[in-house]
PDB file of C-alpha atoms in Angstrom:
ATOM      1  CA  MET Z   1      20.493-125.767  80.693  1.00  0.00           C
ATOM      2  CA  ILE Z   2      23.283-127.770  79.135  1.00  0.00           C
ATOM      3  CA  VAL Z   3      22.727-128.222  75.673  1.00  0.00           C
ATOM      4  CA  ALA Z   4      24.970-131.867  73.565  1.00  0.00           C
ATOM      5  CA  GLY Z   5      25.220-131.481  70.475  1.00  0.00           C
ATOM      6  CA  ILE Z   6      26.306-134.061  67.756  1.00  0.00           C
ATOM      7  CA  ASP Z   7      27.818-134.198  64.055  1.00  0.00           C
ATOM      8  CA  PRO Z   8      27.814-137.597  63.526  1.00  0.00           C
ATOM      9  CA  GLY Z   9      30.363-137.668  60.213  1.00  0.00           C
ATOM     10  CA  LYS Z  10      34.155-139.406  59.775  1.00  0.00           C
ATOM     11  CA  THR Z  11      34.952-136.169  61.379  1.00  0.00           C
ATOM     12  CA  GLY Z  12      31.936-135.728  63.337  1.00  0.00           C
ATOM     13  CA  ALA Z  13      32.664-134.826  67.602  1.00  0.00           C
ATOM     14  CA  LEU Z  14      30.257-134.800  70.368  1.00  0.00           C
ATOM     15  CA  SER Z  15      30.248-130.483  71.880  1.00  0.00           C
ATOM     16  CA  ILE Z  16      29.050-130.046  75.436  1.00  0.00           C
ATOM     17  CA  LEU Z  17      27.303-125.974  75.135  1.00  0.00           C
ATOM     18  CA  TYR Z  18      27.397-125.001  78.914  1.00  0.00           C
ATOM     19  CA  ASP Z  19      25.791-121.611  80.473  1.00  0.00           C
ATOM     20  CA  ASN Z  20      28.663-120.399  80.856  1.00  0.00           C
ATOM     21  CA  GLY Z  21      29.410-120.842  77.143  1.00  0.00           C
ATOM     22  CA  VAL Z  22      31.860-123.129  77.870  1.00  0.00           C
ATOM     23  CA  VAL Z  23      32.228-126.196  75.015  1.00  0.00           C
ATOM     24  CA  ARG Z  24      33.722-129.640  75.732  1.00  0.00           C
ATOM     25  CA  SER Z  25      34.678-131.410  72.389  1.00  0.00           C
ATOM     26  CA  PHE Z  26      34.711-134.806  72.012  1.00  0.00           C
ATOM     27  CA  ASP Z  27      36.027-136.383  68.507  1.00  0.00           C
ATOM     28  CA  VAL Z  28      34.657-139.693  67.083  1.00  0.00           C
ATOM     29  CA  PRO Z  29      38.151-141.510  67.270  1.00  0.00           C
ATOM     30  CA  MET Z  30      39.135-143.386  64.002  1.00  0.00           C
ATOM     31  CA  ILE Z  31      41.774-146.037  63.652  1.00  0.00           C
ATOM     32  CA  LYS Z  32      43.947-147.126  60.707  1.00  0.00           C
ATOM     33  CA  LEU Z  33      42.214-150.479  59.008  1.00  0.00           C
ATOM     34  CA  LYS Z  34      44.112-151.752  55.573  1.00  0.00           C
ATOM     35  CA  GLY Z  35      45.324-148.180  54.974  1.00  0.00           C
ATOM     36  CA  LYS Z  36      42.129-147.074  55.451  1.00  0.00           C
ATOM     37  CA  GLU Z  37      40.515-144.403  58.504  1.00  0.00           C
ATOM     38  CA  LYS Z  38      37.774-146.412  59.733  1.00  0.00           C
ATOM     39  CA  PRO Z  39      35.752-145.558  63.742  1.00  0.00           C
ATOM     40  CA  ALA Z  40      37.178-147.091  66.612  1.00  0.00           C
ATOM     41  CA  TRP Z  41      33.655-148.462  67.883  1.00  0.00           C
ATOM     42  CA  SER Z  42      34.721-149.169  71.217  1.00  0.00           C
ATOM     43  CA  GLU Z  43      36.408-146.522  72.550  1.00  0.00           C
ATOM     44  CA  TRP Z  44      33.772-144.605  69.991  1.00  0.00           C
ATOM     45  CA  ALA Z  45      31.334-146.471  72.345  1.00  0.00           C
ATOM     46  CA  SER Z  46      33.079-146.181  76.179  1.00  0.00           C
ATOM     47  CA  GLY Z  47      34.250-142.649  75.335  1.00  0.00           C
ATOM     48  CA  TRP Z  48      30.731-140.704  74.715  1.00  0.00           C
ATOM     49  CA  SER Z  49      28.683-142.843  76.719  1.00  0.00           C
ATOM     50  CA  THR Z  50      30.625-141.935  79.230  1.00  0.00           C
ATOM     51  CA  ALA Z  51      30.941-137.669  78.769  1.00  0.00           C
ATOM     52  CA  LEU Z  52      26.903-137.837  78.111  1.00  0.00           C
ATOM     53  CA  ASP Z  53      26.681-139.640  81.543  1.00  0.00           C
ATOM     54  CA  MET Z  54      29.401-137.439  83.067  1.00  0.00           C
ATOM     55  CA  LEU Z  55      28.005-134.302  81.417  1.00  0.00           C
ATOM     56  CA  GLY Z  56      24.417-135.037  81.761  1.00  0.00           C
ATOM     57  CA  PRO Z  57      22.951-133.446  79.123  1.00  0.00           C
ATOM     58  CA  ASP Z  58      19.111-131.544  79.389  1.00  0.00           C
ATOM     59  CA  MET Z  59      18.530-132.039  75.357  1.00  0.00           C
ATOM     60  CA  ILE Z  60      21.007-133.354  72.667  1.00  0.00           C
ATOM     61  CA  MET Z  61      20.936-132.095  69.061  1.00  0.00           C
ATOM     62  CA  ILE Z  62      21.906-134.301  66.131  1.00  0.00           C
ATOM     63  CA  GLU Z  63      22.397-133.473  62.481  1.00  0.00           C
ATOM     64  CA  ASP Z  64      19.967-135.100  60.355  1.00  0.00           C
ATOM     65  CA  ILE Z  65      21.843-136.215  57.114  1.00  0.00           C
ATOM     66  CA  SER Z  66      20.561-137.944  53.882  1.00  0.00           C
ATOM     67  CA  ALA Z  67      22.674-138.959  50.662  1.00  0.00           C
ATOM     68  CA  ARG Z  68      22.845-136.166  48.252  1.00  0.00           C
ATOM     69  CA  PRO Z  69      23.864-137.107  44.733  1.00  0.00           C
ATOM     70  CA  GLY Z  70      26.612-138.460  43.650  1.00  0.00           C
ATOM     71  CA  GLN Z  71      27.675-140.106  46.898  1.00  0.00           C
ATOM     72  CA  GLY Z  72      28.489-144.030  46.611  1.00  0.00           C
ATOM     73  CA  VAL Z  73      26.170-146.513  47.628  1.00  0.00           C
ATOM     74  CA  THR Z  74      28.963-147.462  50.333  1.00  0.00           C
ATOM     75  CA  SER Z  75      30.204-144.053  52.036  1.00  0.00           C
ATOM     76  CA  MET Z  76      26.277-143.561  52.531  1.00  0.00           C
ATOM     77  CA  PHE Z  77      25.933-146.684  54.057  1.00  0.00           C
ATOM     78  CA  THR Z  78      29.002-146.414  56.674  1.00  0.00           C
ATOM     79  CA  PHE Z  79      27.506-142.743  57.339  1.00  0.00           C
ATOM     80  CA  GLY Z  80      24.457-144.133  58.277  1.00  0.00           C
ATOM     81  CA  ARG Z  81      26.045-146.854  60.414  1.00  0.00           C
ATOM     82  CA  THR Z  82      27.985-144.009  61.885  1.00  0.00           C
ATOM     83  CA  LEU Z  83      24.163-141.476  62.530  1.00  0.00           C
ATOM     84  CA  GLY Z  84      22.837-144.340  64.119  1.00  0.00           C
ATOM     85  CA  PHE Z  85      25.674-145.357  66.632  1.00  0.00           C
ATOM     86  CA  ALA Z  86      25.505-141.700  67.472  1.00  0.00           C
ATOM     87  CA  HIS Z  87      22.496-141.721  68.436  1.00  0.00           C
ATOM     88  CA  ALA Z  88      21.758-145.211  69.912  1.00  0.00           C
ATOM     89  CA  LEU Z  89      24.942-143.528  72.338  1.00  0.00           C
ATOM     90  CA  ALA Z  90      22.875-140.258  72.280  1.00  0.00           C
ATOM     91  CA  THR Z  91      20.680-142.326  74.220  1.00  0.00           C
ATOM     92  CA  SER Z  92      21.783-143.407  76.816  1.00  0.00           C
ATOM     93  CA  ALA Z  93      21.513-139.861  78.065  1.00  0.00           C
ATOM     94  CA  LYS Z  94      17.854-140.417  78.600  1.00  0.00           C
ATOM     95  CA  ALA Z  95      17.855-136.500  77.388  1.00  0.00           C
ATOM     96  CA  PRO Z  96      15.514-135.277  75.046  1.00  0.00           C
ATOM     97  CA  ILE Z  97      16.820-135.487  70.593  1.00  0.00           C
ATOM     98  CA  HIS Z  98      16.055-133.260  67.857  1.00  0.00           C
ATOM     99  CA  PHE Z  99      16.950-134.035  64.611  1.00  0.00           C
ATOM    100  CA  VAL Z 100      18.019-131.151  62.108  1.00  0.00           C
ATOM    101  CA  THR Z 101      18.735-131.046  59.085  1.00  0.00           C
ATOM    102  CA  PRO Z 102      22.138-128.527  58.121  1.00  0.00           C
ATOM    103  CA  SER Z 103      19.898-126.561  55.796  1.00  0.00           C
ATOM    104  CA  VAL Z 104      18.031-125.657  58.968  1.00  0.00           C
ATOM    105  CA  TRP Z 105      20.472-124.733  61.650  1.00  0.00           C
ATOM    106  CA  LYS Z 106      23.097-122.956  59.139  1.00  0.00           C
ATOM    107  CA  GLY Z 107      20.262-121.312  57.989  1.00  0.00           C
ATOM    108  CA  LYS Z 108      19.091-119.844  61.366  1.00  0.00           C
ATOM    109  CA  LEU Z 109      23.565-119.345  61.418  1.00  0.00           C
ATOM    110  CA  GLY Z 110      23.882-117.611  58.918  1.00  0.00           C
ATOM    111  CA  LEU Z 111      26.235-120.529  57.051  1.00  0.00           C
ATOM    112  CA  LEU Z 112      24.019-121.552  54.295  1.00  0.00           C
ATOM    113  CA  ASN Z 113      25.587-122.476  51.691  1.00  0.00           C
ATOM    114  CA  SER Z 114      29.612-121.336  54.126  1.00  0.00           C
ATOM    115  CA  ASP Z 115      32.198-124.289  54.145  1.00  0.00           C
ATOM    116  CA  LYS Z 116      33.340-125.824  57.188  1.00  0.00           C
ATOM    117  CA  ASN Z 117      36.153-122.594  57.771  1.00  0.00           C
ATOM    118  CA  ALA Z 118      32.899-120.652  58.306  1.00  0.00           C
ATOM    119  CA  SER Z 119      31.462-122.882  60.906  1.00  0.00           C
ATOM    120  CA  ARG Z 120      34.954-122.766  62.859  1.00  0.00           C
ATOM    121  CA  GLU Z 121      34.952-119.196  62.705  1.00  0.00           C
ATOM    122  CA  LYS Z 122      31.702-118.894  63.636  1.00  0.00           C
ATOM    123  CA  ALA Z 123      31.818-121.011  67.098  1.00  0.00           C
ATOM    124  CA  ARG Z 124      35.476-119.319  67.554  1.00  0.00           C
ATOM    125  CA  THR Z 125      33.303-116.236  67.505  1.00  0.00           C
ATOM    126  CA  LEU Z 126      30.025-117.709  70.028  1.00  0.00           C
ATOM    127  CA  PHE Z 127      32.672-119.165  72.086  1.00  0.00           C
ATOM    128  CA  PRO Z 128      35.896-117.580  73.071  1.00  0.00           C
ATOM    129  CA  ARG Z 129      36.479-118.814  76.329  1.00  0.00           C
ATOM    130  CA  SER Z 130      36.843-122.394  74.055  1.00  0.00           C
ATOM    131  CA  ALA Z 131      37.827-121.423  70.649  1.00  0.00           C
ATOM    132  CA  GLU Z 132      41.238-123.312  71.095  1.00  0.00           C
ATOM    133  CA  LEU Z 133      39.257-125.934  70.024  1.00  0.00           C
ATOM    134  CA  PHE Z 134      38.120-125.013  66.647  1.00  0.00           C
ATOM    135  CA  ASN Z 135      41.904-124.131  65.768  1.00  0.00           C
ATOM    136  CA  LEU Z 136      42.440-126.677  63.213  1.00  0.00           C
ATOM    137  CA  VAL Z 137      40.841-127.646  59.892  1.00  0.00           C
ATOM    138  CA  LYS Z 138      40.020-131.217  61.193  1.00  0.00           C
ATOM    139  CA  HIS Z 139      38.297-129.731  63.720  1.00  0.00           C
ATOM    140  CA  ASP Z 140      35.905-128.211  61.705  1.00  0.00           C
ATOM    141  CA  GLY Z 141      33.137-131.508  63.697  1.00  0.00           C
ATOM    142  CA  ARG Z 142      33.766-130.116  66.637  1.00  0.00           C
ATOM    143  CA  ALA Z 143      32.031-126.671  65.465  1.00  0.00           C
ATOM    144  CA  GLU Z 144      29.363-127.919  63.997  1.00  0.00           C
ATOM    145  CA  ALA Z 145      29.134-129.787  66.972  1.00  0.00           C
ATOM    146  CA  ALA Z 146      28.567-126.826  69.085  1.00  0.00           C
ATOM    147  CA  LEU Z 147      26.894-124.485  66.781  1.00  0.00           C
ATOM    148  CA  LEU Z 148      23.976-127.503  66.896  1.00  0.00           C
ATOM    149  CA  ALA Z 149      23.925-127.152  70.544  1.00  0.00           C
ATOM    150  CA  TYR Z 150      23.596-123.669  70.017  1.00  0.00           C
ATOM    151  CA  TYR Z 151      20.909-124.224  67.713  1.00  0.00           C
ATOM    152  CA  GLY Z 152      19.792-126.410  69.972  1.00  0.00           C
ATOM    153  CA  ARG Z 153      19.516-123.990  73.164  1.00  0.00           C
ATOM    154  CA  LYS Z 154      18.463-120.903  71.385  1.00  0.00           C
ATOM    155  CA  TYR Z 155      15.308-121.802  68.792  1.00  0.00           C
ATOM    156  CA  LEU Z 156      14.589-125.467  70.614  1.00  0.00           C
ATOM    157  CA  ALA Z 157      14.621-124.639  74.850  1.00  0.00           C
TER     158      ALA Z 157
END
């Protein structure tokens, strides 16, 4: 079963997990506008839609995130927009989509209350054939997307 995982954050990614344990990852493309990094919407739509069409996942897992205390209204609105955009792109794959909260999937994988480095290390351990995808700190989105896919395969397939 081919499972896609989506971490919809600013440093998020789409990761596709194959039966043989190999992972392919596609980052959220970013551009600088007026000194701030923002998603490159057109590039994102084109890249992820093509990847989902070509790689044909049987199931898609999306991290279901909500506002946290202390977050600004503008940042949460932007985050909601990226979550909705990722969800819309996923629907093009015509595969079942499941939303799972971080507390559920991280709890099942022993990562509850862990930092992003723990997610990268877990991904390197679970997917040794693709470990190079998770080497850098900025690759935490790839790792968490791959772990979401792993969670989906292990607990929902």
